[in-house]
Coordinates of C-alpha atoms in Angstrom, one line a residue:
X1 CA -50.4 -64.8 24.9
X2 CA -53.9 -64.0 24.0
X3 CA -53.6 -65.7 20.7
X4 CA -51.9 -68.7 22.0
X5 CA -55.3 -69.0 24.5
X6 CA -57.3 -69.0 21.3
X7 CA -55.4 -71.3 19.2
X8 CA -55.1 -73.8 22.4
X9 CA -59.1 -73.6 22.5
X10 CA -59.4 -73.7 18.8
X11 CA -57.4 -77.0 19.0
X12 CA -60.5 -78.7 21.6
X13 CA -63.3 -77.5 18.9
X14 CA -61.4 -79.3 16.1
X15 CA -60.6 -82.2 18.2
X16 CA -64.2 -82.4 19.4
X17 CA -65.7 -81.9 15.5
X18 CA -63.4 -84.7 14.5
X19 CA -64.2 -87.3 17.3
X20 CA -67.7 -86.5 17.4
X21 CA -69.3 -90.2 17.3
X22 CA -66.0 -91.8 19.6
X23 CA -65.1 -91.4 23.2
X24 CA -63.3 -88.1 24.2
X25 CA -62.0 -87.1 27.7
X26 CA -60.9 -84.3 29.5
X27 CA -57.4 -85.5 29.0
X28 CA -58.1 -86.0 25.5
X29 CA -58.9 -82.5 25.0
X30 CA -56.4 -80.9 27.3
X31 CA -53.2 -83.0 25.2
X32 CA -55.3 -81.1 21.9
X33 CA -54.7 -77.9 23.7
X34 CA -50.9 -78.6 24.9
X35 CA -52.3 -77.9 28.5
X36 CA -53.0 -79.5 32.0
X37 CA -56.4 -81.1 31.9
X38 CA -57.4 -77.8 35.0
X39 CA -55.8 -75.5 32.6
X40 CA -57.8 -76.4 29.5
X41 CA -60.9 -76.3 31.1
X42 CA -60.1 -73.4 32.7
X43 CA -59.2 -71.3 29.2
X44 CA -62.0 -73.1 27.5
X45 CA -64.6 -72.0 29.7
X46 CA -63.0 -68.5 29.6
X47 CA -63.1 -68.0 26.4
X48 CA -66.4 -70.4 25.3
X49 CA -68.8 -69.7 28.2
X50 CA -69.3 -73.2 29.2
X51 CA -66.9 -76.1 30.2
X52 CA -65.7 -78.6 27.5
X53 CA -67.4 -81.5 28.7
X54 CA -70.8 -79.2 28.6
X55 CA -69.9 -78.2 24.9
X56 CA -69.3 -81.6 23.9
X57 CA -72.7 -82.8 25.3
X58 CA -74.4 -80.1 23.2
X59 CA -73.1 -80.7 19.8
X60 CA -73.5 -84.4 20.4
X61 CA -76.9 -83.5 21.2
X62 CA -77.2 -81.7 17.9
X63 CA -75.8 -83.6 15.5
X64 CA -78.7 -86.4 17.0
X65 CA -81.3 -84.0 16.4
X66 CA -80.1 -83.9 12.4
X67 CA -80.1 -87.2 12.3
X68 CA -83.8 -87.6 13.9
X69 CA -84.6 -85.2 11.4
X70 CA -83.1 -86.4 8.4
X71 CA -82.1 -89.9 8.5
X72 CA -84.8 -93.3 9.3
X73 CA -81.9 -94.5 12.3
X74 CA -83.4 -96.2 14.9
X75 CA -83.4 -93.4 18.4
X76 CA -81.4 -95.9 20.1
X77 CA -78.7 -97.0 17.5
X78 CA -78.7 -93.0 17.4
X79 CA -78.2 -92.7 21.3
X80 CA -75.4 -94.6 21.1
X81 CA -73.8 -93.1 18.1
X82 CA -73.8 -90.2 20.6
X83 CA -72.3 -91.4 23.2
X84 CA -74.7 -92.0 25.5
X85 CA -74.3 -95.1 27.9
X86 CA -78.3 -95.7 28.0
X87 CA -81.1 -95.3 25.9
X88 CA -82.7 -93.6 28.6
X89 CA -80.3 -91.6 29.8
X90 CA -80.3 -90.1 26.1
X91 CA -84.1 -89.4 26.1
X92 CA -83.5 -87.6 29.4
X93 CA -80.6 -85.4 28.1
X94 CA -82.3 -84.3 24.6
X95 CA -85.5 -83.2 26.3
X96 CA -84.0 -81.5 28.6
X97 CA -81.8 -79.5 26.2
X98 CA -84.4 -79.0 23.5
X99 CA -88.2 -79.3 25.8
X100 CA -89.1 -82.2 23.7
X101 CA -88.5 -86.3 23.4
X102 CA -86.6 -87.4 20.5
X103 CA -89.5 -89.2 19.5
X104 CA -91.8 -86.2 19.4
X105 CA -89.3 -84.5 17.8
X106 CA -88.7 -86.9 14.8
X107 CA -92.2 -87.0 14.7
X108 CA -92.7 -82.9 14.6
X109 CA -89.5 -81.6 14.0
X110 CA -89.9 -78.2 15.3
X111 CA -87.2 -75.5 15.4
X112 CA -85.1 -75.8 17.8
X113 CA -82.1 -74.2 19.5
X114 CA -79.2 -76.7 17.5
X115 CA -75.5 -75.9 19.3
X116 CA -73.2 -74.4 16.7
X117 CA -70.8 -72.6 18.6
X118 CA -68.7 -69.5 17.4
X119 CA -65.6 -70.4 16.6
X120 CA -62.9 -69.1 18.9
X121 CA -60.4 -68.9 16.1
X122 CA -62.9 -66.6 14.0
X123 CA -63.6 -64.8 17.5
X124 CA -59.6 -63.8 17.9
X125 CA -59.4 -62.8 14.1
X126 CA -62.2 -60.2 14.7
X127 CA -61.3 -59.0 17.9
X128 CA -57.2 -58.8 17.9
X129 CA -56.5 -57.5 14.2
X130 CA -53.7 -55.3 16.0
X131 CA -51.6 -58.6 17.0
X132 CA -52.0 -59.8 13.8
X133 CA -51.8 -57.0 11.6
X134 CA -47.9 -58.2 10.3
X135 CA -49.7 -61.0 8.9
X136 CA -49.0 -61.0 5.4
X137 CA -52.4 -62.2 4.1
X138 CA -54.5 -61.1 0.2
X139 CA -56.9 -62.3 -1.0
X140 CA -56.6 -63.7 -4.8
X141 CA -57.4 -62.0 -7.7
X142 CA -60.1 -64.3 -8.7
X143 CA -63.3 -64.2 -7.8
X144 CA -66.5 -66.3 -9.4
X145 CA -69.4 -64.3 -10.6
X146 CA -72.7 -65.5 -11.3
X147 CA -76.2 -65.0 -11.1
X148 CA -78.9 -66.8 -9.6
X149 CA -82.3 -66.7 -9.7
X150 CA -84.6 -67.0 -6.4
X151 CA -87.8 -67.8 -6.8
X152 CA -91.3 -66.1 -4.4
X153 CA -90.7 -67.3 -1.2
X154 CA -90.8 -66.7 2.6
X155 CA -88.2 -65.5 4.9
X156 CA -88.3 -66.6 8.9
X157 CA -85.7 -64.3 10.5
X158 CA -84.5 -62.8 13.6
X159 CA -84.4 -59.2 14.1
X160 CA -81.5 -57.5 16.1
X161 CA -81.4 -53.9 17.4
X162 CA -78.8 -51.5 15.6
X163 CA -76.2 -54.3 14.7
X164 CA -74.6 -53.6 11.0
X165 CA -72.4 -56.8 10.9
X166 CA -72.2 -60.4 12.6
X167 CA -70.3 -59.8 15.4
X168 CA -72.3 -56.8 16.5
X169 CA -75.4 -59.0 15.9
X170 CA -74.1 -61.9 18.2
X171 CA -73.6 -59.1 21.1
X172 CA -77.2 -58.4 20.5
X173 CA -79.0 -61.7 20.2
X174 CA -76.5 -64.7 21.0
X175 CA -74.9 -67.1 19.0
X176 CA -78.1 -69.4 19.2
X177 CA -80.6 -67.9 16.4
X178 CA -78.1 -69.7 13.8
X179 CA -78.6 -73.0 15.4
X180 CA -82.7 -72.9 15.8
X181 CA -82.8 -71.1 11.9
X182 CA -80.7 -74.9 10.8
X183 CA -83.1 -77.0 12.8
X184 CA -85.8 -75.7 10.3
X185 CA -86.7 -78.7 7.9
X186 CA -88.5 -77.1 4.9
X187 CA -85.7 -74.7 4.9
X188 CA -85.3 -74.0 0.5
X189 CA -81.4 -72.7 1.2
X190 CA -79.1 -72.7 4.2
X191 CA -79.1 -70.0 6.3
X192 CA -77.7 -66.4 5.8
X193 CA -77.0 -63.7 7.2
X194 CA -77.9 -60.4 6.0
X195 CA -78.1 -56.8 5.2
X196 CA -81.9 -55.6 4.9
X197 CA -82.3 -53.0 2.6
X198 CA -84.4 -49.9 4.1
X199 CA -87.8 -50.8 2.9
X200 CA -87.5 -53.8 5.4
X201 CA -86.1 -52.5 8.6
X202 CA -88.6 -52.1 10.8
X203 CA -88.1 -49.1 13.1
X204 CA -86.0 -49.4 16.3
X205 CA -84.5 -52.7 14.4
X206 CA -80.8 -53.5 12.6
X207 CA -79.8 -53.2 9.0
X208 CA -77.7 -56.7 9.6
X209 CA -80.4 -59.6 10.3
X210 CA -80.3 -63.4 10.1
X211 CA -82.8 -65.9 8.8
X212 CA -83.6 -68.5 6.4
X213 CA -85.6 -68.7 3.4
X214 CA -88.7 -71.2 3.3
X215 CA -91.6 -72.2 0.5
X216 CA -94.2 -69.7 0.0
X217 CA -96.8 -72.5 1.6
X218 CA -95.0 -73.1 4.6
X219 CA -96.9 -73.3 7.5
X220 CA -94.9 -74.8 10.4
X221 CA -94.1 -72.7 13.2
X222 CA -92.1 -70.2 13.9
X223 CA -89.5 -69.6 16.6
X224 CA -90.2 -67.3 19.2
X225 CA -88.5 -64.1 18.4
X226 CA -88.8 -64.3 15.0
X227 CA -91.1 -63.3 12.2
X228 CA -91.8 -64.5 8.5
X229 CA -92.0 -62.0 5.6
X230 CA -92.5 -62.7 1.8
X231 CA -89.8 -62.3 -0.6
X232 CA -91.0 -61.8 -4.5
X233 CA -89.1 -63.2 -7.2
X234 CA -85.2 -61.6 -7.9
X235 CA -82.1 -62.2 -8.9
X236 CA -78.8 -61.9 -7.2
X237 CA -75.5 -61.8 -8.0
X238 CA -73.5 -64.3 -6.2
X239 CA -69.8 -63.4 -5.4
X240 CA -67.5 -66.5 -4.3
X241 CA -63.9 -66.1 -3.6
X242 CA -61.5 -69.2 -4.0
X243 CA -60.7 -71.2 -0.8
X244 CA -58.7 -69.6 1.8
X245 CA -57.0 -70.5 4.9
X246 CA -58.2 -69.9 8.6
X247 CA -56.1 -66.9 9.2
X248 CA -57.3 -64.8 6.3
X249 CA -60.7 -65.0 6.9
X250 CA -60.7 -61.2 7.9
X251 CA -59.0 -59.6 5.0
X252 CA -61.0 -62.1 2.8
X253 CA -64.2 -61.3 3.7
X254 CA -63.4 -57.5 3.7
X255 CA -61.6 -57.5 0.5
X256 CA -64.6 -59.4 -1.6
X257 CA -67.2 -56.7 0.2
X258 CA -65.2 -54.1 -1.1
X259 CA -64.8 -55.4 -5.1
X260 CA -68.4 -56.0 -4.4
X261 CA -69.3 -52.6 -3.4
X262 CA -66.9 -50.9 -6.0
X263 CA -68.2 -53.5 -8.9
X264 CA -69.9 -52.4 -12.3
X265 CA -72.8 -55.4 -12.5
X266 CA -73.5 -53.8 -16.4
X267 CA -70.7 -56.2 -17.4
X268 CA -73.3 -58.9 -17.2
X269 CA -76.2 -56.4 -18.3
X270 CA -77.7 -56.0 -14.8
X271 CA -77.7 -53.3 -12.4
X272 CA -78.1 -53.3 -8.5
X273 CA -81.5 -53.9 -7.3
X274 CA -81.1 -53.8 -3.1
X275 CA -84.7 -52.9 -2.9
X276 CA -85.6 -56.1 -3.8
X277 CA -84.5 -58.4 -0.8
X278 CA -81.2 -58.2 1.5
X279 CA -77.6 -58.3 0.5
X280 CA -76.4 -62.0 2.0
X281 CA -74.1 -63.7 3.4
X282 CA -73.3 -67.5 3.5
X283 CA -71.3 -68.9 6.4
X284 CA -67.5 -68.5 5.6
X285 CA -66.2 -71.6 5.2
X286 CA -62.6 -72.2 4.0
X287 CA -62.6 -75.1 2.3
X288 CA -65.5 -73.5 -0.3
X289 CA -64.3 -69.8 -0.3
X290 CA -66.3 -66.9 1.0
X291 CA -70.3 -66.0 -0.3
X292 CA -71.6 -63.3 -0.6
X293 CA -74.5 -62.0 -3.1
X294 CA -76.5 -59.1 -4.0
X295 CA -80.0 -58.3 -5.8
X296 CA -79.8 -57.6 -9.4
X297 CA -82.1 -56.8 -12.2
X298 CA -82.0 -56.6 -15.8
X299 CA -80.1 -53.5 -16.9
X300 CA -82.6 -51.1 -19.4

Protein backbone atom coordinates (compact mmCIF):
# COMPACT_ATOMS: atom_id res chain seq x y z
CA UNK A 1 0.00 0.00 0.00
CA UNK A 2 2.61 2.42 0.97
CA UNK A 3 4.36 1.98 -2.34
CA UNK A 4 1.27 2.20 -4.33
CA UNK A 5 0.81 5.93 -2.33
CA UNK A 6 4.26 6.77 -3.71
CA UNK A 7 4.05 5.62 -7.11
CA UNK A 8 0.35 7.30 -7.36
CA UNK A 9 2.22 10.66 -6.25
CA UNK A 10 5.18 9.98 -8.37
CA UNK A 11 2.75 9.80 -11.31
CA UNK A 12 1.53 13.86 -10.50
CA UNK A 13 5.40 15.06 -10.36
CA UNK A 14 5.97 13.43 -13.80
CA UNK A 15 2.72 14.59 -15.16
CA UNK A 16 3.44 18.13 -13.79
CA UNK A 17 7.38 18.12 -15.22
CA UNK A 18 5.93 17.13 -18.52
CA UNK A 19 2.99 19.73 -18.84
CA UNK A 20 4.89 22.40 -17.30
CA UNK A 21 4.16 25.31 -19.91
CA UNK A 22 0.23 23.87 -20.69
CA UNK A 23 -2.87 23.88 -18.58
CA UNK A 24 -3.13 21.19 -15.79
CA UNK A 25 -6.03 20.54 -13.39
CA UNK A 26 -6.80 18.88 -10.36
CA UNK A 27 -8.52 16.34 -12.52
CA UNK A 28 -5.75 16.18 -14.67
CA UNK A 29 -3.52 15.17 -11.96
CA UNK A 30 -5.83 12.92 -10.00
CA UNK A 31 -6.56 10.55 -13.63
CA UNK A 32 -2.21 10.63 -13.44
CA UNK A 33 -2.54 9.20 -10.04
CA UNK A 34 -5.52 6.58 -10.83
CA UNK A 35 -7.36 8.42 -7.93
CA UNK A 36 -10.51 10.74 -7.06
CA UNK A 37 -9.50 14.28 -7.55
CA UNK A 38 -10.05 14.45 -2.97
CA UNK A 39 -7.98 11.42 -2.84
CA UNK A 40 -5.04 12.72 -4.88
CA UNK A 41 -4.78 15.77 -3.19
CA UNK A 42 -5.17 14.24 -0.11
CA UNK A 43 -2.01 11.58 -0.65
CA UNK A 44 -0.12 14.28 -2.32
CA UNK A 45 -0.15 16.67 0.34
CA UNK A 46 0.60 13.64 2.71
CA UNK A 47 3.37 12.64 1.26
CA UNK A 48 4.78 16.24 -0.44
CA UNK A 49 3.92 18.74 2.29
CA UNK A 50 1.91 21.03 0.17
CA UNK A 51 -1.21 20.54 -2.10
CA UNK A 52 -0.68 19.93 -5.89
CA UNK A 53 -2.04 22.97 -7.11
CA UNK A 54 0.64 24.78 -4.54
CA UNK A 55 3.45 22.62 -6.04
CA UNK A 56 2.59 23.27 -9.42
CA UNK A 57 2.65 27.15 -8.79
CA UNK A 58 6.10 26.78 -7.42
CA UNK A 59 7.92 25.04 -10.08
CA UNK A 60 6.08 27.17 -12.62
CA UNK A 61 7.42 29.90 -10.69
CA UNK A 62 10.90 28.49 -11.00
CA UNK A 63 11.32 27.45 -14.18
CA UNK A 64 10.33 31.59 -14.88
CA UNK A 65 13.06 32.57 -12.68
CA UNK A 66 15.71 30.45 -15.13
CA UNK A 67 14.32 31.85 -17.84
CA UNK A 68 14.72 35.61 -16.36
CA UNK A 69 17.99 34.57 -15.70
CA UNK A 70 19.12 33.05 -18.67
CA UNK A 71 17.15 33.73 -21.61
CA UNK A 72 16.38 37.82 -23.24
CA UNK A 73 12.15 36.63 -23.19
CA UNK A 74 10.18 39.40 -22.77
CA UNK A 75 8.60 39.13 -18.58
CA UNK A 76 5.26 38.95 -20.00
CA UNK A 77 5.66 36.47 -23.01
CA UNK A 78 7.30 34.62 -19.94
CA UNK A 79 4.20 35.09 -17.63
CA UNK A 80 2.25 33.51 -19.90
CA UNK A 81 4.44 30.69 -20.73
CA UNK A 82 3.72 30.09 -17.07
CA UNK A 83 0.49 30.02 -16.94
CA UNK A 84 -0.45 33.00 -15.57
CA UNK A 85 -3.79 34.66 -16.71
CA UNK A 86 -2.29 38.40 -16.18
CA UNK A 87 0.89 40.02 -16.43
CA UNK A 88 0.21 41.37 -13.21
CA UNK A 89 -1.05 38.80 -11.42
CA UNK A 90 2.45 37.12 -12.36
CA UNK A 91 4.50 40.04 -10.89
CA UNK A 92 2.43 39.58 -7.79
CA UNK A 93 2.97 35.81 -7.42
CA UNK A 94 7.00 35.79 -8.18
CA UNK A 95 7.60 38.48 -5.55
CA UNK A 96 5.81 37.16 -3.27
CA UNK A 97 7.50 33.72 -3.51
CA UNK A 98 11.01 34.95 -4.01
CA UNK A 99 10.85 38.91 -2.06
CA UNK A 100 11.77 40.37 -5.36
CA UNK A 101 10.06 41.64 -8.90
CA UNK A 102 10.94 39.69 -11.85
CA UNK A 103 12.28 42.79 -13.13
CA UNK A 104 14.71 43.34 -10.28
CA UNK A 105 15.52 40.01 -10.47
CA UNK A 106 16.53 39.78 -14.18
CA UNK A 107 18.21 42.73 -13.41
CA UNK A 108 20.18 41.31 -10.17
CA UNK A 109 19.79 37.88 -10.19
CA UNK A 110 20.33 37.09 -6.72
CA UNK A 111 20.14 33.57 -5.08
CA UNK A 112 17.14 32.56 -4.55
CA UNK A 113 15.07 29.73 -2.96
CA UNK A 114 14.24 27.87 -6.81
CA UNK A 115 11.40 24.84 -6.00
CA UNK A 116 12.97 21.45 -6.84
CA UNK A 117 11.17 19.10 -4.89
CA UNK A 118 12.42 15.67 -3.56
CA UNK A 119 11.17 13.17 -5.54
CA UNK A 120 8.67 10.89 -3.80
CA UNK A 121 9.77 7.97 -5.81
CA UNK A 122 13.61 8.49 -4.60
CA UNK A 123 11.90 9.23 -0.97
CA UNK A 124 10.08 5.51 -0.95
CA UNK A 125 13.39 3.86 -2.30
CA UNK A 126 15.36 5.26 0.75
CA UNK A 127 12.95 4.76 3.29
CA UNK A 128 11.08 1.18 2.42
CA UNK A 129 14.23 -0.99 1.24
CA UNK A 130 12.41 -3.81 3.31
CA UNK A 131 9.24 -3.88 0.77
CA UNK A 132 11.46 -3.84 -1.86
CA UNK A 133 14.29 -5.92 -0.91
CA UNK A 134 12.91 -9.08 -3.51
CA UNK A 135 13.74 -6.66 -6.15
CA UNK A 136 16.10 -8.24 -8.23
CA UNK A 137 18.22 -5.15 -9.06
CA UNK A 138 22.71 -4.94 -9.94
CA UNK A 139 24.30 -2.59 -11.01
CA UNK A 140 26.50 -3.28 -14.28
CA UNK A 141 29.90 -4.19 -14.36
CA UNK A 142 30.99 -1.08 -16.14
CA UNK A 143 31.83 1.83 -14.80
CA UNK A 144 33.64 5.07 -16.57
CA UNK A 145 36.84 6.30 -14.98
CA UNK A 146 38.35 9.53 -15.59
CA UNK A 147 40.07 12.24 -14.27
CA UNK A 148 39.37 15.82 -14.22
CA UNK A 149 41.07 18.63 -13.34
CA UNK A 150 39.52 21.61 -11.21
CA UNK A 151 40.95 24.56 -11.33
CA UNK A 152 41.39 27.51 -7.77
CA UNK A 153 38.11 28.41 -7.09
CA UNK A 154 35.43 29.21 -4.45
CA UNK A 155 32.94 27.10 -2.82
CA UNK A 156 29.40 28.73 -1.51
CA UNK A 157 27.93 25.94 0.65
CA UNK A 158 25.52 25.07 3.27
CA UNK A 159 26.57 23.55 6.42
CA UNK A 160 24.39 20.83 8.21
CA UNK A 161 24.83 19.54 11.76
CA UNK A 162 25.97 15.79 12.02
CA UNK A 163 24.29 14.52 8.68
CA UNK A 164 26.73 11.91 6.84
CA UNK A 165 24.44 11.37 3.66
CA UNK A 166 21.58 13.22 1.72
CA UNK A 167 18.73 12.20 3.35
CA UNK A 168 20.10 12.84 6.82
CA UNK A 169 21.05 16.25 5.44
CA UNK A 170 17.47 17.10 4.17
CA UNK A 171 16.11 16.17 7.85
CA UNK A 172 18.60 18.79 8.97
CA UNK A 173 18.22 21.70 6.59
CA UNK A 174 15.21 21.14 4.03
CA UNK A 175 15.03 20.30 0.71
CA UNK A 176 15.42 24.12 -0.32
CA UNK A 177 19.42 24.84 -0.11
CA UNK A 178 19.55 22.80 -3.55
CA UNK A 179 17.16 25.13 -5.22
CA UNK A 180 18.74 28.70 -3.93
CA UNK A 181 22.65 26.83 -4.64
CA UNK A 182 20.93 26.49 -8.82
CA UNK A 183 19.63 30.02 -8.79
CA UNK A 184 23.38 31.01 -8.49
CA UNK A 185 24.46 32.49 -12.01
CA UNK A 186 28.25 32.57 -11.99
CA UNK A 187 27.92 29.03 -10.77
CA UNK A 188 31.50 27.18 -12.77
CA UNK A 189 29.69 23.52 -12.25
CA UNK A 190 26.30 22.37 -11.07
CA UNK A 191 25.73 21.73 -7.80
CA UNK A 192 26.96 18.83 -5.48
CA UNK A 193 26.69 17.31 -2.77
CA UNK A 194 29.36 16.35 -0.62
CA UNK A 195 31.61 14.72 1.90
CA UNK A 196 34.06 17.32 3.51
CA UNK A 197 37.17 15.82 4.39
CA UNK A 198 38.22 16.67 8.18
CA UNK A 199 40.37 19.71 7.61
CA UNK A 200 37.06 21.40 6.50
CA UNK A 201 34.47 20.53 9.02
CA UNK A 202 34.00 23.10 11.19
CA UNK A 203 33.22 22.00 14.74
CA UNK A 204 29.67 21.13 15.76
CA UNK A 205 29.06 20.82 11.78
CA UNK A 206 28.43 17.55 9.27
CA UNK A 207 30.90 15.55 7.22
CA UNK A 208 27.98 15.49 4.36
CA UNK A 209 27.48 19.28 2.98
CA UNK A 210 25.99 20.83 -0.16
CA UNK A 211 27.19 23.72 -2.21
CA UNK A 212 28.39 24.84 -5.48
CA UNK A 213 31.57 25.93 -6.87
CA UNK A 214 32.02 29.58 -8.11
CA UNK A 215 35.18 31.74 -9.81
CA UNK A 216 37.81 32.76 -7.54
CA UNK A 217 36.59 36.63 -8.22
CA UNK A 218 33.16 36.16 -7.50
CA UNK A 219 31.74 38.69 -5.49
CA UNK A 220 27.84 38.43 -5.58
CA UNK A 221 26.19 37.60 -2.47
CA UNK A 222 25.82 34.97 -0.58
CA UNK A 223 22.66 33.22 0.72
CA UNK A 224 21.94 33.47 4.20
CA UNK A 225 23.13 30.39 5.90
CA UNK A 226 25.79 29.86 3.93
CA UNK A 227 29.47 30.57 3.69
CA UNK A 228 32.21 30.69 0.85
CA UNK A 229 35.59 28.96 1.24
CA UNK A 230 38.51 28.65 -1.35
CA UNK A 231 39.28 25.56 -3.04
CA UNK A 232 43.10 25.23 -4.51
CA UNK A 233 43.77 23.50 -7.59
CA UNK A 234 43.13 19.34 -7.65
CA UNK A 235 42.20 16.63 -9.39
CA UNK A 236 39.47 14.22 -8.98
CA UNK A 237 38.58 11.10 -10.14
CA UNK A 238 35.26 10.95 -11.55
CA UNK A 239 33.26 7.64 -11.30
CA UNK A 240 30.04 7.34 -13.71
CA UNK A 241 27.94 4.31 -13.84
CA UNK A 242 25.85 3.53 -17.07
CA UNK A 243 22.20 4.61 -17.05
CA UNK A 244 19.89 2.94 -14.82
CA UNK A 245 16.29 2.69 -14.11
CA UNK A 246 14.24 4.44 -11.31
CA UNK A 247 14.00 1.51 -9.10
CA UNK A 248 17.71 0.80 -8.82
CA UNK A 249 18.78 3.93 -7.80
CA UNK A 250 19.59 2.50 -4.23
CA UNK A 251 21.67 -0.41 -5.03
CA UNK A 252 23.31 1.79 -7.77
CA UNK A 253 24.39 4.40 -5.80
CA UNK A 254 25.60 2.01 -3.01
CA UNK A 255 27.26 -0.40 -5.21
CA UNK A 256 29.56 2.43 -7.20
CA UNK A 257 30.46 3.99 -3.41
CA UNK A 258 31.62 0.74 -2.53
CA UNK A 259 34.02 -0.08 -5.96
CA UNK A 260 34.89 3.46 -5.14
CA UNK A 261 35.96 2.97 -1.69
CA UNK A 262 37.59 -0.51 -2.37
CA UNK A 263 39.36 0.95 -5.75
CA UNK A 264 43.27 0.92 -6.41
CA UNK A 265 43.50 4.70 -8.26
CA UNK A 266 47.55 3.57 -9.00
CA UNK A 267 46.13 1.93 -12.07
CA UNK A 268 46.03 5.45 -13.50
CA UNK A 269 49.27 6.43 -11.45
CA UNK A 270 47.40 8.54 -8.81
CA UNK A 271 46.63 7.95 -5.33
CA UNK A 272 43.77 9.35 -3.06
CA UNK A 273 44.15 12.90 -2.00
CA UNK A 274 40.68 13.62 0.33
CA UNK A 275 42.61 16.35 1.90
CA UNK A 276 42.42 18.31 -0.93
CA UNK A 277 38.60 19.18 -1.34
CA UNK A 278 35.34 16.98 -0.64
CA UNK A 279 34.41 13.65 -2.15
CA UNK A 280 31.15 14.70 -4.53
CA UNK A 281 28.29 13.86 -5.62
CA UNK A 282 26.22 14.89 -8.76
CA UNK A 283 22.45 14.61 -8.67
CA UNK A 284 21.50 10.97 -9.70
CA UNK A 285 19.92 11.12 -12.74
CA UNK A 286 18.92 8.04 -14.68
CA UNK A 287 19.06 8.84 -17.98
CA UNK A 288 23.10 9.88 -17.41
CA UNK A 289 24.08 7.18 -14.87
CA UNK A 290 25.18 8.01 -11.27
CA UNK A 291 28.46 10.68 -10.36
CA UNK A 292 30.38 10.43 -8.14
CA UNK A 293 34.22 11.71 -7.78
CA UNK A 294 37.10 11.89 -5.53
CA UNK A 295 40.43 13.95 -5.11
CA UNK A 296 43.43 12.49 -6.52
CA UNK A 297 47.03 13.41 -6.95
CA UNK A 298 49.90 12.20 -8.87
CA UNK A 299 51.23 8.88 -7.44
CA UNK A 300 55.30 9.32 -6.34
Amino acid sequence: MQREKYESVQRMQDYIETNLDTQISLSDLADAAGYSECHASRVFKELVGIAPLEYLRARRLSRAAEKLRDSTGKILEISLEANFDSHEGFIRAFKRRFGFSPGYYRRNTPPIPLFFPRSARDYYLHYFKGETSTMETQMENTVFVQVVERPERKLILHRGKAATHYFEYCEEVGCDVWGVLSSIKEALYEPIGMWLPDNMIKPGTSKYAQGVEIPVNYAGPVPEGMEIIDLKPCRMMLFQTPPYRDEEMGPVICGLQKRIDAYNPTVFGYEWADRDGPRYQLIPLPERGYIEARPVKKHL
